[in-house]
């Protein structure tokens, strides 16, 4: 394995990035870095603090927060300042606010610095919105993973139903479309396909097919 190899996976909410990135990392023997979880962790801490959201508060939290990933079996456990937040960062309250937090320039600067530090040795699969364009523009393998809004809502809905939640699919589609818009239209590091990324529409693909395709692309680049 070439030292320093980075697999960058970007794409909109609910495209299956984290599922695929985790599987691909396992097969490659790479570490997995979930950058969305990092923006969620900052958002969680902001909500915990009881403060009202402002760019200043969010930036302060992003500069001070200590985020640690501890992979355990199939679960990528997430800790903030030694408290486990693996499930807490996936709540509706965090999901509603996270795009606004992630749009704050100083929050992004702090997170990107941590992401580069975590990935400096390479041997990583890292997913997010700006990985191939900003965080690791030199990544050897870049993939832009997407699917139709309807399909992404269907997948997210199935996950929520599996957890026993009642799902309003139209509302879910609207929320996903809203987050896409916020993430794509923000001024700093908007969601965008890198010029040298491979575009992969997974609407009609299974998880195994997408993972295999990514492993093929990595082998081609090695
Ligand atoms: O992938 P996710 O849904 O967990 O990401 C949560 C939010 O964080 C998403 O709305 C966009 C933002 N994000 C980002 O701006 N940049 C990244 N590299 C990863 C996520």
PDB file of C-alpha atoms and ligand atoms in Angstrom:
ATOM      1  CA  UNK A   1       0.000   0.000   0.000  1.00  0.00           C
ATOM      2  CA  UNK A   2       1.296   3.392  -1.037  1.00  0.00           C
ATOM      3  CA  UNK A   3       1.929   5.594   2.002  1.00  0.00           C
ATOM      4  CA  UNK A   4      -0.166   8.691   2.214  1.00  0.00           C
ATOM      5  CA  UNK A   5      -3.029   7.341   0.126  1.00  0.00           C
ATOM      6  CA  UNK A   6      -6.247   9.325   0.616  1.00  0.00           C
ATOM      7  CA  UNK A   7      -9.704   8.335  -0.620  1.00  0.00           C
ATOM      8  CA  UNK A   8     -11.968  11.424  -0.597  1.00  0.00           C
ATOM      9  CA  UNK A   9     -15.730  10.924  -0.828  1.00  0.00           C
ATOM     10  CA  UNK A  10     -17.974  13.962  -1.175  1.00  0.00           C
ATOM     11  CA  UNK A  11     -21.662  14.316  -1.882  1.00  0.00           C
ATOM     12  CA  UNK A  12     -25.009  15.579  -0.613  1.00  0.00           C
ATOM     13  CA  UNK A  13     -26.863  14.497   2.542  1.00  0.00           C
ATOM     14  CA  UNK A  14     -28.119  10.936   2.572  1.00  0.00           C
ATOM     15  CA  UNK A  15     -26.141   9.712  -0.453  1.00  0.00           C
ATOM     16  CA  UNK A  16     -24.783   6.845   1.656  1.00  0.00           C
ATOM     17  CA  UNK A  17     -21.296   8.297   2.015  1.00  0.00           C
ATOM     18  CA  UNK A  18     -20.683   7.169   5.573  1.00  0.00           C
ATOM     19  CA  UNK A  19     -21.990   3.622   5.049  1.00  0.00           C
ATOM     20  CA  UNK A  20     -19.882   3.200   1.931  1.00  0.00           C
ATOM     21  CA  UNK A  21     -16.809   4.980   3.314  1.00  0.00           C
ATOM     22  CA  UNK A  22     -16.845   2.788   6.444  1.00  0.00           C
ATOM     23  CA  UNK A  23     -17.128  -0.414   4.389  1.00  0.00           C
ATOM     24  CA  UNK A  24     -14.439   0.642   1.917  1.00  0.00           C
ATOM     25  CA  UNK A  25     -12.099   1.658   4.752  1.00  0.00           C
ATOM     26  CA  UNK A  26     -12.590  -1.748   6.410  1.00  0.00           C
ATOM     27  CA  UNK A  27     -11.768  -3.603   3.185  1.00  0.00           C
ATOM     28  CA  UNK A  28      -8.707  -1.463   2.502  1.00  0.00           C
ATOM     29  CA  UNK A  29      -7.460  -1.580   6.101  1.00  0.00           C
ATOM     30  CA  UNK A  30      -7.709   2.232   6.178  1.00  0.00           C
ATOM     31  CA  UNK A  31      -8.969   4.521   8.930  1.00  0.00           C
ATOM     32  CA  UNK A  32     -12.329   6.216   8.361  1.00  0.00           C
ATOM     33  CA  UNK A  33     -12.843   9.918   9.081  1.00  0.00           C
ATOM     34  CA  UNK A  34     -16.462  11.143   9.151  1.00  0.00           C
ATOM     35  CA  UNK A  35     -16.188  14.928   8.818  1.00  0.00           C
ATOM     36  CA  UNK A  36     -19.970  15.412   8.972  1.00  0.00           C
ATOM     37  CA  UNK A  37     -19.806  13.920  12.482  1.00  0.00           C
ATOM     38  CA  UNK A  38     -17.308  16.650  13.405  1.00  0.00           C
ATOM     39  CA  UNK A  39     -19.662  19.484  12.365  1.00  0.00           C
ATOM     40  CA  UNK A  40     -22.433  17.624  14.170  1.00  0.00           C
ATOM     41  CA  UNK A  41     -20.258  17.395  17.299  1.00  0.00           C
ATOM     42  CA  UNK A  42     -19.745  21.176  17.327  1.00  0.00           C
ATOM     43  CA  UNK A  43     -23.509  21.647  16.859  1.00  0.00           C
ATOM     44  CA  UNK A  44     -24.271  19.201  19.682  1.00  0.00           C
ATOM     45  CA  UNK A  45     -21.936  21.047  22.033  1.00  0.00           C
ATOM     46  CA  UNK A  46     -23.522  24.370  21.109  1.00  0.00           C
ATOM     47  CA  UNK A  47     -27.008  23.013  21.897  1.00  0.00           C
ATOM     48  CA  UNK A  48     -25.740  21.510  25.171  1.00  0.00           C
ATOM     49  CA  UNK A  49     -24.324  24.872  26.211  1.00  0.00           C
ATOM     50  CA  UNK A  50     -27.802  26.402  26.087  1.00  0.00           C
ATOM     51  CA  UNK A  51     -26.431  29.382  24.124  1.00  0.00           C
ATOM     52  CA  UNK A  52     -28.322  30.729  21.128  1.00  0.00           C
ATOM     53  CA  UNK A  53     -26.549  30.045  17.840  1.00  0.00           C
ATOM     54  CA  UNK A  54     -24.262  32.811  16.599  1.00  0.00           C
ATOM     55  CA  UNK A  55     -21.171  32.580  14.382  1.00  0.00           C
ATOM     56  CA  UNK A  56     -19.029  33.801  17.305  1.00  0.00           C
ATOM     57  CA  UNK A  57     -20.227  31.125  19.761  1.00  0.00           C
ATOM     58  CA  UNK A  58     -19.968  28.387  17.138  1.00  0.00           C
ATOM     59  CA  UNK A  59     -16.406  29.434  16.266  1.00  0.00           C
ATOM     60  CA  UNK A  60     -15.335  29.493  19.909  1.00  0.00           C
ATOM     61  CA  UNK A  61     -16.707  25.975  20.450  1.00  0.00           C
ATOM     62  CA  UNK A  62     -15.060  24.708  17.241  1.00  0.00           C
ATOM     63  CA  UNK A  63     -11.673  26.029  18.355  1.00  0.00           C
ATOM     64  CA  UNK A  64     -11.906  24.425  21.814  1.00  0.00           C
ATOM     65  CA  UNK A  65     -13.709  21.147  21.156  1.00  0.00           C
ATOM     66  CA  UNK A  66     -11.870  17.840  21.401  1.00  0.00           C
ATOM     67  CA  UNK A  67     -13.342  15.266  19.002  1.00  0.00           C
ATOM     68  CA  UNK A  68     -12.148  11.673  19.041  1.00  0.00           C
ATOM     69  CA  UNK A  69     -13.237   8.747  16.835  1.00  0.00           C
ATOM     70  CA  UNK A  70     -13.006   5.244  18.276  1.00  0.00           C
ATOM     71  CA  UNK A  71     -13.998   2.593  15.745  1.00  0.00           C
ATOM     72  CA  UNK A  72     -15.491  -0.479  17.394  1.00  0.00           C
ATOM     73  CA  UNK A  73     -16.724  -3.362  15.234  1.00  0.00           C
ATOM     74  CA  UNK A  74     -19.060  -1.764  12.678  1.00  0.00           C
ATOM     75  CA  UNK A  75     -19.649   1.377  14.761  1.00  0.00           C
ATOM     76  CA  UNK A  76     -17.561   4.507  14.500  1.00  0.00           C
ATOM     77  CA  UNK A  77     -17.927   5.803  18.065  1.00  0.00           C
ATOM     78  CA  UNK A  78     -17.620   9.557  18.523  1.00  0.00           C
ATOM     79  CA  UNK A  79     -16.491  11.327  21.715  1.00  0.00           C
ATOM     80  CA  UNK A  80     -16.592  15.025  22.575  1.00  0.00           C
ATOM     81  CA  UNK A  81     -14.384  16.066  25.470  1.00  0.00           C
ATOM     82  CA  UNK A  82     -14.516  12.422  26.680  1.00  0.00           C
ATOM     83  CA  UNK A  83     -18.341  12.131  26.513  1.00  0.00           C
ATOM     84  CA  UNK A  84     -19.747   9.656  24.000  1.00  0.00           C
ATOM     85  CA  UNK A  85     -22.005  11.411  21.475  1.00  0.00           C
ATOM     86  CA  UNK A  86     -22.324   8.705  18.790  1.00  0.00           C
ATOM     87  CA  UNK A  87     -26.159   8.781  18.893  1.00  0.00           C
ATOM     88  CA  UNK A  88     -26.621  12.278  20.315  1.00  0.00           C
ATOM     89  CA  UNK A  89     -25.136  13.925  17.199  1.00  0.00           C
ATOM     90  CA  UNK A  90     -27.783  12.264  14.981  1.00  0.00           C
ATOM     91  CA  UNK A  91     -30.862  13.791  16.627  1.00  0.00           C
ATOM     92  CA  UNK A  92     -33.297  15.970  14.656  1.00  0.00           C
ATOM     93  CA  UNK A  93     -32.280  19.045  16.675  1.00  0.00           C
ATOM     94  CA  UNK A  94     -28.625  18.658  15.657  1.00  0.00           C
ATOM     95  CA  UNK A  95     -29.561  17.865  12.041  1.00  0.00           C
ATOM     96  CA  UNK A  96     -31.694  21.018  11.797  1.00  0.00           C
ATOM     97  CA  UNK A  97     -28.892  23.332  12.953  1.00  0.00           C
ATOM     98  CA  UNK A  98     -25.753  21.691  11.578  1.00  0.00           C
ATOM     99  CA  UNK A  99     -25.784  23.320   8.120  1.00  0.00           C
ATOM    100  CA  UNK A 100     -25.819  26.780   9.706  1.00  0.00           C
ATOM    101  CA  UNK A 101     -22.923  25.875  12.000  1.00  0.00           C
ATOM    102  CA  UNK A 102     -20.970  24.366   9.092  1.00  0.00           C
ATOM    103  CA  UNK A 103     -21.401  27.579   7.080  1.00  0.00           C
ATOM    104  CA  UNK A 104     -19.396  29.645   9.614  1.00  0.00           C
ATOM    105  CA  UNK A 105     -15.922  30.301   8.118  1.00  0.00           C
ATOM    106  CA  UNK A 106     -14.014  30.052  11.444  1.00  0.00           C
ATOM    107  CA  UNK A 107     -15.770  26.782  12.291  1.00  0.00           C
ATOM    108  CA  UNK A 108     -14.595  25.367   8.960  1.00  0.00           C
ATOM    109  CA  UNK A 109     -11.029  26.587   9.493  1.00  0.00           C
ATOM    110  CA  UNK A 110     -10.871  24.817  12.866  1.00  0.00           C
ATOM    111  CA  UNK A 111     -12.403  21.584  11.538  1.00  0.00           C
ATOM    112  CA  UNK A 112     -10.279  21.460   8.382  1.00  0.00           C
ATOM    113  CA  UNK A 113      -7.144  21.871  10.501  1.00  0.00           C
ATOM    114  CA  UNK A 114      -8.175  18.877  12.663  1.00  0.00           C
ATOM    115  CA  UNK A 115      -9.111  16.810   9.598  1.00  0.00           C
ATOM    116  CA  UNK A 116      -5.722  17.401   7.977  1.00  0.00           C
ATOM    117  CA  UNK A 117      -3.972  16.496  11.212  1.00  0.00           C
ATOM    118  CA  UNK A 118      -6.004  13.283  11.579  1.00  0.00           C
ATOM    119  CA  UNK A 119      -5.281  12.312   7.976  1.00  0.00           C
ATOM    120  CA  UNK A 120      -1.706  13.454   7.622  1.00  0.00           C
ATOM    121  CA  UNK A 121      -0.297   9.916   7.508  1.00  0.00           C
ATOM    122  CA  UNK A 122      -2.718   8.903   4.749  1.00  0.00           C
ATOM    123  CA  UNK A 123      -4.236   5.424   4.663  1.00  0.00           C
ATOM    124  CA  UNK A 124      -7.669   7.016   5.139  1.00  0.00           C
ATOM    125  CA  UNK A 125     -11.119   7.125   3.651  1.00  0.00           C
ATOM    126  CA  UNK A 126     -12.624  10.503   4.498  1.00  0.00           C
ATOM    127  CA  UNK A 127     -16.089  11.752   3.617  1.00  0.00           C
ATOM    128  CA  UNK A 128     -17.818  15.131   3.631  1.00  0.00           C
ATOM    129  CA  UNK A 129     -18.680  18.008   1.310  1.00  0.00           C
ATOM    130  CA  UNK A 130     -15.334  19.724   0.668  1.00  0.00           C
ATOM    131  CA  UNK A 131     -12.774  16.940   1.005  1.00  0.00           C
ATOM    132  CA  UNK A 132     -11.691  16.685  -2.631  1.00  0.00           C
ATOM    133  CA  UNK A 133     -11.890  20.443  -3.171  1.00  0.00           C
ATOM    134  CA  UNK A 134     -10.455  21.913   0.053  1.00  0.00           C
ATOM    135  CA  UNK A 135      -9.334  19.487   2.770  1.00  0.00           C
ATOM    136  CA  UNK A 136      -7.307  17.039   0.656  1.00  0.00           C
ATOM    137  CA  UNK A 137      -7.187  18.451  -2.891  1.00  0.00           C
ATOM    138  CA  UNK A 138      -4.182  16.188  -3.513  1.00  0.00           C
ATOM    139  CA  UNK A 139      -6.168  13.010  -2.659  1.00  0.00           C
ATOM    140  CA  UNK A 140      -5.250  10.202  -5.060  1.00  0.00           C
ATOM    141  CA  UNK A 141      -8.825   8.964  -5.365  1.00  0.00           C
ATOM    142  CA  UNK A 142     -11.843  11.286  -5.331  1.00  0.00           C
ATOM    143  CA  UNK A 143     -15.448  10.227  -5.619  1.00  0.00           C
ATOM    144  CA  UNK A 144     -18.579  12.364  -5.807  1.00  0.00           C
ATOM    145  CA  UNK A 145     -21.372  10.177  -4.486  1.00  0.00           C
ATOM    146  CA  UNK A 146     -24.959  11.150  -5.088  1.00  0.00           C
ATOM    147  CA  UNK A 147     -28.507   9.868  -5.644  1.00  0.00           C
ATOM    148  CA  UNK A 148     -31.881  11.462  -6.363  1.00  0.00           C
ATOM    149  CA  UNK A 149     -33.536  13.326  -3.480  1.00  0.00           C
ATOM    150  CA  UNK A 150     -36.369  10.768  -3.505  1.00  0.00           C
ATOM    151  CA  UNK A 151     -33.962   7.853  -3.160  1.00  0.00           C
ATOM    152  CA  UNK A 152     -31.930   9.589  -0.456  1.00  0.00           C
ATOM    153  CA  UNK A 153     -35.114  10.307   1.530  1.00  0.00           C
ATOM    154  CA  UNK A 154     -36.199   6.681   1.085  1.00  0.00           C
ATOM    155  CA  UNK A 155     -32.865   5.395   2.460  1.00  0.00           C
ATOM    156  CA  UNK A 156     -32.823   7.830   5.387  1.00  0.00           C
ATOM    157  CA  UNK A 157     -36.469   6.998   6.135  1.00  0.00           C
ATOM    158  CA  UNK A 158     -35.739   3.283   6.232  1.00  0.00           C
ATOM    159  CA  UNK A 159     -32.911   3.893   8.711  1.00  0.00           C
ATOM    160  CA  UNK A 160     -35.204   5.936  10.952  1.00  0.00           C
ATOM    161  CA  UNK A 161     -37.991   3.331  10.727  1.00  0.00           C
ATOM    162  CA  UNK A 162     -35.499   0.638  11.713  1.00  0.00           C
ATOM    163  CA  UNK A 163     -34.923   2.673  14.893  1.00  0.00           C
ATOM    164  CA  UNK A 164     -38.674   2.658  15.529  1.00  0.00           C
ATOM    165  CA  UNK A 165     -39.332   6.231  14.400  1.00  0.00           C
ATOM    166  CA  UNK A 166     -42.404   7.268  12.429  1.00  0.00           C
ATOM    167  CA  UNK A 167     -41.412   8.809   9.105  1.00  0.00           C
ATOM    168  CA  UNK A 168     -43.067  11.512   6.995  1.00  0.00           C
ATOM    169  CA  UNK A 169     -41.351  10.956   3.638  1.00  0.00           C
ATOM    170  CA  UNK A 170     -42.428  14.233   2.054  1.00  0.00           C
ATOM    171  CA  UNK A 171     -41.102  16.192   5.043  1.00  0.00           C
ATOM    172  CA  UNK A 172     -37.875  14.176   4.916  1.00  0.00           C
ATOM    173  CA  UNK A 173     -37.423  15.012   1.219  1.00  0.00           C
ATOM    174  CA  UNK A 174     -37.991  18.693   1.933  1.00  0.00           C
ATOM    175  CA  UNK A 175     -35.447  18.645   4.771  1.00  0.00           C
ATOM    176  CA  UNK A 176     -32.841  16.925   2.597  1.00  0.00           C
ATOM    177  CA  UNK A 177     -33.456  19.362  -0.274  1.00  0.00           C
ATOM    178  CA  UNK A 178     -33.156  22.290   2.146  1.00  0.00           C
ATOM    179  CA  UNK A 179     -29.846  20.990   3.512  1.00  0.00           C
ATOM    180  CA  UNK A 180     -28.543  20.413  -0.057  1.00  0.00           C
ATOM    181  CA  UNK A 181     -29.391  24.010  -0.878  1.00  0.00           C
ATOM    182  CA  UNK A 182     -27.722  25.402   2.253  1.00  0.00           C
ATOM    183  CA  UNK A 183     -24.606  23.247   1.779  1.00  0.00           C
ATOM    184  CA  UNK A 184     -24.296  24.061  -1.943  1.00  0.00           C
ATOM    185  CA  UNK A 185     -24.972  27.776  -1.754  1.00  0.00           C
ATOM    186  CA  UNK A 186     -22.856  28.794   1.235  1.00  0.00           C
ATOM    187  CA  UNK A 187     -19.934  31.088   0.519  1.00  0.00           C
ATOM    188  CA  UNK A 188     -17.137  29.088   2.107  1.00  0.00           C
ATOM    189  CA  UNK A 189     -16.318  25.643   0.709  1.00  0.00           C
ATOM    190  CA  UNK A 190     -19.743  24.858  -0.765  1.00  0.00           C
ATOM    191  CA  UNK A 191     -20.640  21.308  -1.698  1.00  0.00           C
ATOM    192  CA  UNK A 192     -19.140  20.928  -5.155  1.00  0.00           C
ATOM    193  CA  UNK A 193     -17.700  18.107  -7.232  1.00  0.00           C
ATOM    194  CA  UNK A 194     -13.913  18.369  -7.629  1.00  0.00           C
ATOM    195  CA  UNK A 195     -12.887  18.470 -11.290  1.00  0.00           C
ATOM    196  CA  UNK A 196     -10.922  15.247 -10.943  1.00  0.00           C
ATOM    197  CA  UNK A 197     -13.580  13.379  -8.929  1.00  0.00           C
ATOM    198  CA  UNK A 198     -15.439  10.390 -10.334  1.00  0.00           C
ATOM    199  CA  UNK A 199     -19.208  11.045 -10.357  1.00  0.00           C
ATOM    200  CA  UNK A 200     -21.227   8.136  -9.048  1.00  0.00           C
ATOM    201  CA  UNK A 201     -25.039   8.210  -9.052  1.00  0.00           C
ATOM    202  CA  UNK A 202     -26.007   5.398  -6.694  1.00  0.00           C
ATOM    203  CA  UNK A 203     -29.805   5.677  -7.087  1.00  0.00           C
ATOM    204  CA  UNK A 204     -29.984   2.240  -8.726  1.00  0.00           C
ATOM    205  CA  UNK A 205     -26.969   0.631  -7.059  1.00  0.00           C
ATOM    206  CA  UNK A 206     -26.734  -1.594  -3.993  1.00  0.00           C
ATOM    207  CA  UNK A 207     -24.330  -0.860  -1.131  1.00  0.00           C
ATOM    208  CA  UNK A 208     -22.141  -3.771  -2.300  1.00  0.00           C
ATOM    209  CA  UNK A 209     -22.053  -2.494  -5.888  1.00  0.00           C
ATOM    210  CA  UNK A 210     -21.018   0.993  -4.794  1.00  0.00           C
ATOM    211  CA  UNK A 211     -18.354  -0.339  -2.430  1.00  0.00           C
ATOM    212  CA  UNK A 212     -16.932  -2.623  -5.133  1.00  0.00           C
ATOM    213  CA  UNK A 213     -16.872   0.242  -7.609  1.00  0.00           C
ATOM    214  CA  UNK A 214     -14.911   2.383  -5.143  1.00  0.00           C
ATOM    215  CA  UNK A 215     -12.449  -0.422  -4.412  1.00  0.00           C
ATOM    216  CA  UNK A 216     -11.928  -0.809  -8.198  1.00  0.00           C
ATOM    217  CA  UNK A 217     -11.242   2.925  -8.501  1.00  0.00           C
ATOM    218  CA  UNK A 218      -8.743   2.796  -5.632  1.00  0.00           C
ATOM    219  CA  UNK A 219      -6.928  -0.162  -7.231  1.00  0.00           C
ATOM    220  CA  UNK A 220      -6.750   1.711 -10.535  1.00  0.00           C
ATOM    221  CA  UNK A 221      -5.092   4.665  -8.813  1.00  0.00           C
ATOM    222  CA  UNK A 222      -2.598   2.670  -6.800  1.00  0.00           C
TER     223      UNK A 222
HETATM  224  O1  LIG B   1     -22.829  14.195   6.307  1.00  0.00           O
HETATM  225  P1  LIG B   1     -23.660  14.742   7.452  1.00  0.00           P
HETATM  226  O2  LIG B   1     -25.123  14.810   7.148  1.00  0.00           O
HETATM  227  O3  LIG B   1     -23.391  14.082   8.753  1.00  0.00           O
HETATM  228  O4  LIG B   1     -23.140  16.245   7.577  1.00  0.00           O
HETATM  229  C1  LIG B   1     -23.696  17.145   8.500  1.00  0.00           C
HETATM  230  C2  LIG B   1     -23.605  18.572   7.983  1.00  0.00           C
HETATM  231  O5  LIG B   1     -22.254  19.017   8.026  1.00  0.00           O
HETATM  232  C3  LIG B   1     -24.097  18.790   6.561  1.00  0.00           C
HETATM  233  O6  LIG B   1     -25.289  19.533   6.557  1.00  0.00           O
HETATM  234  C4  LIG B   1     -23.023  19.577   5.881  1.00  0.00           C
HETATM  235  C5  LIG B   1     -21.928  19.729   6.862  1.00  0.00           C
HETATM  236  N1  LIG B   1     -20.627  19.254   6.371  1.00  0.00           N
HETATM  237  C6  LIG B   1     -19.813  20.157   5.757  1.00  0.00           C
HETATM  238  O7  LIG B   1     -20.207  21.314   5.591  1.00  0.00           O
HETATM  239  N2  LIG B   1     -18.574  19.801   5.372  1.00  0.00           N
HETATM  240  C7  LIG B   1     -18.146  18.543   5.539  1.00  0.00           C
HETATM  241  N3  LIG B   1     -16.914  18.213   5.147  1.00  0.00           N
HETATM  242  C8  LIG B   1     -18.991  17.579   6.134  1.00  0.00           C
HETATM  243  C9  LIG B   1     -20.251  17.969   6.535  1.00  0.00           C
END
